[in-house]
Amino acid sequence: MYKVIATDLDGTLLNAAHQLDPYTIDTVRRLDRDGLQFVIATGRHYADVAGIRDVLGIRPYLITSNGARVHAPDDTTIHAQDIDPAIVRRIVLPDVAGAHGRVIVNLFAERGWLIDRDAPHLLDFHQDSGFNYQVIEMASHDGTDIAKVLYIGEPSDLAEVAAQLRAQFGDALYVTYSLPDCLEVMAANVSKGRALRAVLGRLGVDPGHCIAFGDNMNDIDLLETAGHAFMMNNANPDLVAHLPHIPRIGNNYDAGVARHLRTLFALEDDIAAQ
């Protein structure tokens, strides 16, 4: 019945330290050996997710930057959608990001992560992959080859950024939250759900044979696309309100995805959950 397993990372497959625990790794590898096709669907950069994939020890499809990039198991790029460079050049400036300077502005470029200031605390999210950033002067960037713009800050400041984006660009952008303090911006036709549909089409698998797991607002159409969707118990309350019919499972910090997969596929525990 189930052929494809699509999962978000932060708040979902990764634990509270934003890492993979041994119980999750063991579960995923066993199902991979049994012929299940995994799809990782995340807001993270491709280079970052490739490192996490290597820790998992499998070859999944990678949907990254919320669907702006899709890579096949052999690392071939099968989809890439950038934000219009003219828009990028505008939305990194203080009239959108805030003249107060409290919001950290990030660009996910084709070959790396660009940031407007040194922020070493953000590297805690990338311990498995070792992904790192390059500090640049945002106003000097030409806006090309950008899959995602990420604003990090207090929710109240991000609400003002989101209001500016709506007022200035309307439906020309896809704006969503991956965490309460992370506002993400992609081209209008980008989303995890669209990317998952493309992957399923490539595999020749009906969405009815796909399982998906998520926890935040950028997972909405991922969960709506899969025939069998599950929401983490630690999910954003706004996601719960938006998709009240989606069943909720365990917490990410307690290997909730792995536990649920072992139940669905009747796997016996041969390693204790951490």
Short mmCIF file of C-alpha atoms in Angstrom, two decimals:
data_model
loop_
_atom_site.label_atom_id
_atom_site.label_comp_id
_atom_site.label_asym_id
_atom_site.label_seq_id
_atom_site.Cartn_x
_atom_site.Cartn_y
_atom_site.Cartn_z
CA MET A 1 0.00 0.00 0.00
CA TYR A 2 2.71 2.47 0.99
CA LYS A 3 5.49 3.11 -1.52
CA VAL A 4 6.86 6.59 -0.76
CA ILE A 5 7.63 8.29 2.56
CA ALA A 6 8.03 12.09 2.45
CA THR A 7 9.20 13.89 5.55
CA ASP A 8 10.13 17.34 6.75
CA LEU A 9 13.29 17.67 8.87
CA ASP A 10 13.26 20.32 11.61
CA GLY A 11 10.53 19.68 14.14
CA THR A 12 9.73 16.41 12.38
CA LEU A 13 12.46 13.87 11.55
CA LEU A 14 15.22 15.68 13.47
CA ASN A 15 15.32 15.73 17.25
CA ALA A 16 15.34 18.77 19.56
CA ALA A 17 19.06 19.29 18.85
CA HIS A 18 18.28 19.36 15.08
CA GLN A 19 20.09 16.07 14.60
CA LEU A 20 19.27 12.49 13.62
CA ASP A 21 19.17 10.06 16.51
CA PRO A 22 20.26 6.40 16.11
CA TYR A 23 16.69 5.09 16.46
CA THR A 24 15.53 7.21 13.54
CA ILE A 25 18.53 6.29 11.42
CA ASP A 26 17.98 2.58 12.05
CA THR A 27 14.28 2.84 11.22
CA VAL A 28 14.85 4.70 7.96
CA ARG A 29 17.60 2.35 6.82
CA ARG A 30 15.46 -0.72 7.48
CA LEU A 31 12.56 0.65 5.46
CA ASP A 32 14.92 1.74 2.69
CA ARG A 33 16.26 -1.82 2.51
CA ASP A 34 12.66 -3.05 2.29
CA GLY A 35 12.18 -0.97 -0.87
CA LEU A 36 10.43 2.15 0.45
CA GLN A 37 11.39 5.33 -1.41
CA PHE A 38 12.15 8.27 0.87
CA VAL A 39 11.72 11.93 0.01
CA ILE A 40 13.16 14.63 2.28
CA ALA A 41 11.13 17.85 1.93
CA THR A 42 12.56 20.82 3.80
CA GLY A 43 13.26 24.52 3.76
CA ARG A 44 16.96 23.81 4.22
CA HIS A 45 19.58 24.30 1.51
CA TYR A 46 20.43 21.38 -0.76
CA ALA A 47 24.08 21.30 0.36
CA ASP A 48 22.95 21.15 3.98
CA VAL A 49 20.44 18.37 3.34
CA ALA A 50 22.94 16.34 1.33
CA GLY A 51 25.07 16.17 4.49
CA ILE A 52 22.10 15.04 6.58
CA ARG A 53 21.25 12.45 3.92
CA ASP A 54 24.77 11.06 4.20
CA VAL A 55 24.29 10.59 7.94
CA LEU A 56 21.04 8.73 7.21
CA GLY A 57 22.93 6.48 4.82
CA ILE A 58 20.22 6.29 2.14
CA ARG A 59 19.62 7.89 -1.27
CA PRO A 60 16.32 9.78 -1.10
CA TYR A 61 14.89 12.43 -3.40
CA LEU A 62 15.69 15.84 -1.92
CA ILE A 63 13.13 18.66 -2.00
CA THR A 64 14.94 21.69 -0.62
CA SER A 65 14.40 25.43 -0.17
CA ASN A 66 10.70 24.55 0.24
CA GLY A 67 10.52 23.13 -3.28
CA ALA A 68 12.71 25.61 -5.15
CA ARG A 69 15.20 22.79 -5.70
CA VAL A 70 14.57 19.09 -6.32
CA HIS A 71 17.39 16.57 -6.67
CA ALA A 72 17.17 12.92 -7.68
CA PRO A 73 18.92 10.21 -5.62
CA ASP A 74 21.98 10.49 -7.91
CA ASP A 75 22.18 14.26 -7.16
CA THR A 76 20.87 15.26 -10.59
CA THR A 77 18.92 18.52 -10.42
CA ILE A 78 15.42 17.81 -11.72
CA HIS A 79 13.86 21.15 -10.79
CA ALA A 80 15.16 24.63 -9.99
CA GLN A 81 13.13 27.80 -9.56
CA ASP A 82 14.74 31.07 -8.48
CA ILE A 83 13.19 34.29 -7.22
CA ASP A 84 13.27 37.11 -9.77
CA PRO A 85 16.63 38.90 -9.25
CA ALA A 86 14.99 42.32 -9.26
CA ILE A 87 12.73 41.22 -6.40
CA VAL A 88 15.65 39.75 -4.46
CA ARG A 89 17.55 43.03 -4.72
CA ARG A 90 14.57 44.87 -3.23
CA ILE A 91 13.53 42.54 -0.43
CA VAL A 92 16.95 42.38 1.23
CA LEU A 93 16.90 46.15 1.82
CA PRO A 94 15.84 47.87 5.07
CA ASP A 95 12.51 49.11 3.71
CA VAL A 96 11.38 45.45 3.74
CA ALA A 97 13.68 43.80 6.30
CA GLY A 98 13.32 46.68 8.77
CA ALA A 99 15.47 49.76 9.29
CA HIS A 100 15.91 48.74 12.94
CA GLY A 101 18.35 46.02 11.85
CA ARG A 102 17.01 43.36 14.20
CA VAL A 103 16.11 40.88 11.46
CA ILE A 104 18.87 38.64 10.08
CA VAL A 105 18.65 38.40 6.28
CA ASN A 106 19.80 35.21 4.54
CA LEU A 107 20.02 34.17 0.89
CA PHE A 108 20.04 30.55 -0.25
CA ALA A 109 22.13 30.83 -3.40
CA GLU A 110 22.82 28.01 -5.84
CA ARG A 111 26.17 27.25 -4.23
CA GLY A 112 25.77 28.33 -0.64
CA TRP A 113 24.28 30.29 2.24
CA LEU A 114 24.79 34.05 2.32
CA ILE A 115 24.02 36.14 5.41
CA ASP A 116 24.13 39.82 6.33
CA ARG A 117 26.03 39.39 9.64
CA ASP A 118 27.95 36.88 11.70
CA ALA A 119 25.48 34.66 13.59
CA PRO A 120 27.38 31.65 14.98
CA HIS A 121 24.37 30.47 17.02
CA LEU A 122 22.66 29.48 13.77
CA LEU A 123 25.31 26.83 13.16
CA ASP A 124 23.76 24.76 15.95
CA PHE A 125 21.08 23.80 13.39
CA HIS A 126 23.70 22.27 11.09
CA GLN A 127 25.77 19.98 13.29
CA ASP A 128 25.15 16.86 11.20
CA SER A 129 26.01 18.49 7.87
CA GLY A 130 28.63 21.09 8.85
CA PHE A 131 26.86 23.61 6.60
CA ASN A 132 28.24 27.14 7.04
CA TYR A 133 27.53 30.66 5.83
CA GLN A 134 29.35 33.50 4.12
CA VAL A 135 28.79 37.05 5.38
CA ILE A 136 28.15 39.55 2.56
CA GLU A 137 26.89 43.08 2.01
CA MET A 138 23.32 42.38 0.88
CA ALA A 139 22.92 45.64 -1.04
CA SER A 140 25.81 44.64 -3.32
CA HIS A 141 24.35 41.26 -4.36
CA ASP A 142 22.90 41.18 -7.89
CA GLY A 143 19.99 38.93 -6.89
CA THR A 144 20.74 36.09 -9.30
CA ASP A 145 20.60 32.34 -8.52
CA ILE A 146 18.61 32.78 -5.30
CA ALA A 147 16.22 29.97 -4.39
CA LYS A 148 15.09 31.41 -1.07
CA VAL A 149 15.27 34.51 1.09
CA LEU A 150 15.11 33.77 4.81
CA TYR A 151 14.41 36.32 7.53
CA ILE A 152 15.23 35.35 11.12
CA GLY A 153 13.95 37.44 14.00
CA GLU A 154 11.31 38.01 16.63
CA PRO A 155 7.78 37.06 15.48
CA SER A 156 6.57 40.66 15.83
CA ASP A 157 9.35 41.92 13.56
CA LEU A 158 8.72 39.14 11.04
CA ALA A 159 5.02 40.00 10.96
CA GLU A 160 6.01 43.48 9.79
CA VAL A 161 8.30 41.98 7.12
CA ALA A 162 5.47 39.73 5.92
CA ALA A 163 3.13 42.73 5.74
CA GLN A 164 5.66 44.63 3.63
CA LEU A 165 6.07 41.67 1.29
CA ARG A 166 2.30 41.38 0.82
CA ALA A 167 1.90 45.11 0.25
CA GLN A 168 4.75 45.42 -2.25
CA PHE A 169 4.63 42.08 -4.09
CA GLY A 170 1.22 40.48 -3.50
CA ASP A 171 0.99 37.06 -5.13
CA ALA A 172 4.37 37.36 -6.87
CA LEU A 173 6.00 35.50 -3.96
CA TYR A 174 5.34 32.45 -1.81
CA VAL A 175 5.80 33.55 1.81
CA THR A 176 5.57 31.09 4.69
CA TYR A 177 6.95 30.22 8.12
CA SER A 178 9.15 27.22 8.89
CA LEU A 179 9.46 28.26 12.56
CA PRO A 180 7.90 31.18 14.46
CA ASP A 181 11.20 33.05 14.09
CA CYS A 182 11.88 32.02 10.47
CA LEU A 183 10.03 33.69 7.59
CA GLU A 184 10.79 32.15 4.20
CA VAL A 185 10.29 33.61 0.72
CA MET A 186 10.35 31.76 -2.60
CA ALA A 187 9.00 32.30 -6.11
CA ALA A 188 5.20 32.17 -6.31
CA ASN A 189 4.96 28.74 -7.95
CA VAL A 190 7.25 27.02 -5.42
CA SER A 191 6.07 24.71 -2.63
CA LYS A 192 6.86 21.35 -1.10
CA GLY A 193 3.57 19.93 -2.34
CA ARG A 194 4.20 20.88 -5.97
CA ALA A 195 7.67 19.38 -5.74
CA LEU A 196 6.32 16.18 -4.19
CA ARG A 197 3.78 15.84 -7.01
CA ALA A 198 6.65 16.13 -9.51
CA VAL A 199 8.63 13.43 -7.70
CA LEU A 200 5.63 11.11 -7.49
CA GLY A 201 5.00 11.62 -11.20
CA ARG A 202 8.61 10.76 -11.95
CA LEU A 203 8.29 7.60 -9.86
CA GLY A 204 4.91 6.69 -11.34
CA VAL A 205 3.39 6.53 -7.84
CA ASP A 206 -0.12 7.71 -7.03
CA PRO A 207 -0.33 10.15 -4.07
CA GLY A 208 -2.58 7.58 -2.41
CA HIS A 209 0.52 5.43 -1.86
CA CYS A 210 2.50 8.25 -0.24
CA ILE A 211 2.96 8.98 3.48
CA ALA A 212 4.00 12.47 4.60
CA PHE A 213 5.08 13.97 7.91
CA GLY A 214 5.30 17.67 8.84
CA ASP A 215 5.02 20.17 11.64
CA ASN A 216 4.83 23.73 10.32
CA MET A 217 3.16 26.12 7.90
CA ASN A 218 5.53 25.36 5.03
CA ASP A 219 4.28 21.75 5.20
CA ILE A 220 0.63 22.54 4.42
CA ASP A 221 0.50 21.42 0.81
CA LEU A 222 2.99 18.61 1.43
CA LEU A 223 0.47 17.14 3.86
CA GLU A 224 -2.44 17.91 1.53
CA THR A 225 -0.69 16.17 -1.39
CA ALA A 226 0.07 12.85 0.30
CA GLY A 227 -2.67 10.29 0.58
CA HIS A 228 -1.64 9.48 4.15
CA ALA A 229 -0.53 12.57 6.06
CA PHE A 230 0.54 12.85 9.68
CA MET A 231 1.24 15.91 11.79
CA MET A 232 3.65 16.02 14.70
CA ASN A 233 2.23 16.49 18.17
CA ASN A 234 4.64 19.43 18.50
CA ALA A 235 3.20 21.06 15.35
CA ASN A 236 2.64 24.79 15.04
CA PRO A 237 -0.87 25.50 16.45
CA ASP A 238 -1.65 27.45 13.26
CA LEU A 239 -0.98 24.30 11.23
CA VAL A 240 -3.23 22.28 13.53
CA ALA A 241 -5.99 24.86 13.04
CA HIS A 242 -5.50 24.89 9.27
CA LEU A 243 -5.52 21.08 8.89
CA PRO A 244 -7.63 19.83 11.81
CA HIS A 245 -8.41 16.55 10.04
CA ILE A 246 -4.76 15.45 9.82
CA PRO A 247 -3.92 12.84 12.51
CA ARG A 248 -1.29 13.84 15.04
CA ILE A 249 1.48 11.49 16.12
CA GLY A 250 4.39 11.73 18.59
CA ASN A 251 6.90 14.50 19.14
CA ASN A 252 10.06 15.08 17.15
CA TYR A 253 12.18 15.09 20.31
CA ASP A 254 10.97 11.55 21.06
CA ALA A 255 11.59 10.10 17.55
CA GLY A 256 7.89 10.40 16.76
CA VAL A 257 8.27 9.75 13.03
CA ALA A 258 10.39 6.64 13.56
CA ARG A 259 8.02 5.29 16.19
CA HIS A 260 5.02 5.81 13.90
CA LEU A 261 6.77 4.21 10.94
CA ARG A 262 7.62 1.16 13.04
CA THR A 263 3.95 0.85 13.92
CA LEU A 264 2.77 1.30 10.32
CA PHE A 265 5.23 -1.25 8.96
CA ALA A 266 5.17 -3.59 11.97
CA LEU A 267 8.91 -3.32 12.57
CA GLU A 268 10.20 -4.87 15.76
CA ASP A 269 12.52 -2.72 17.85
CA ASP A 270 16.11 -3.88 17.67
CA ILE A 271 17.48 -0.62 19.02
CA ALA A 272 16.14 1.46 21.91
CA ALA A 273 14.76 4.91 21.19
CA GLN A 274 16.99 7.65 22.56
#
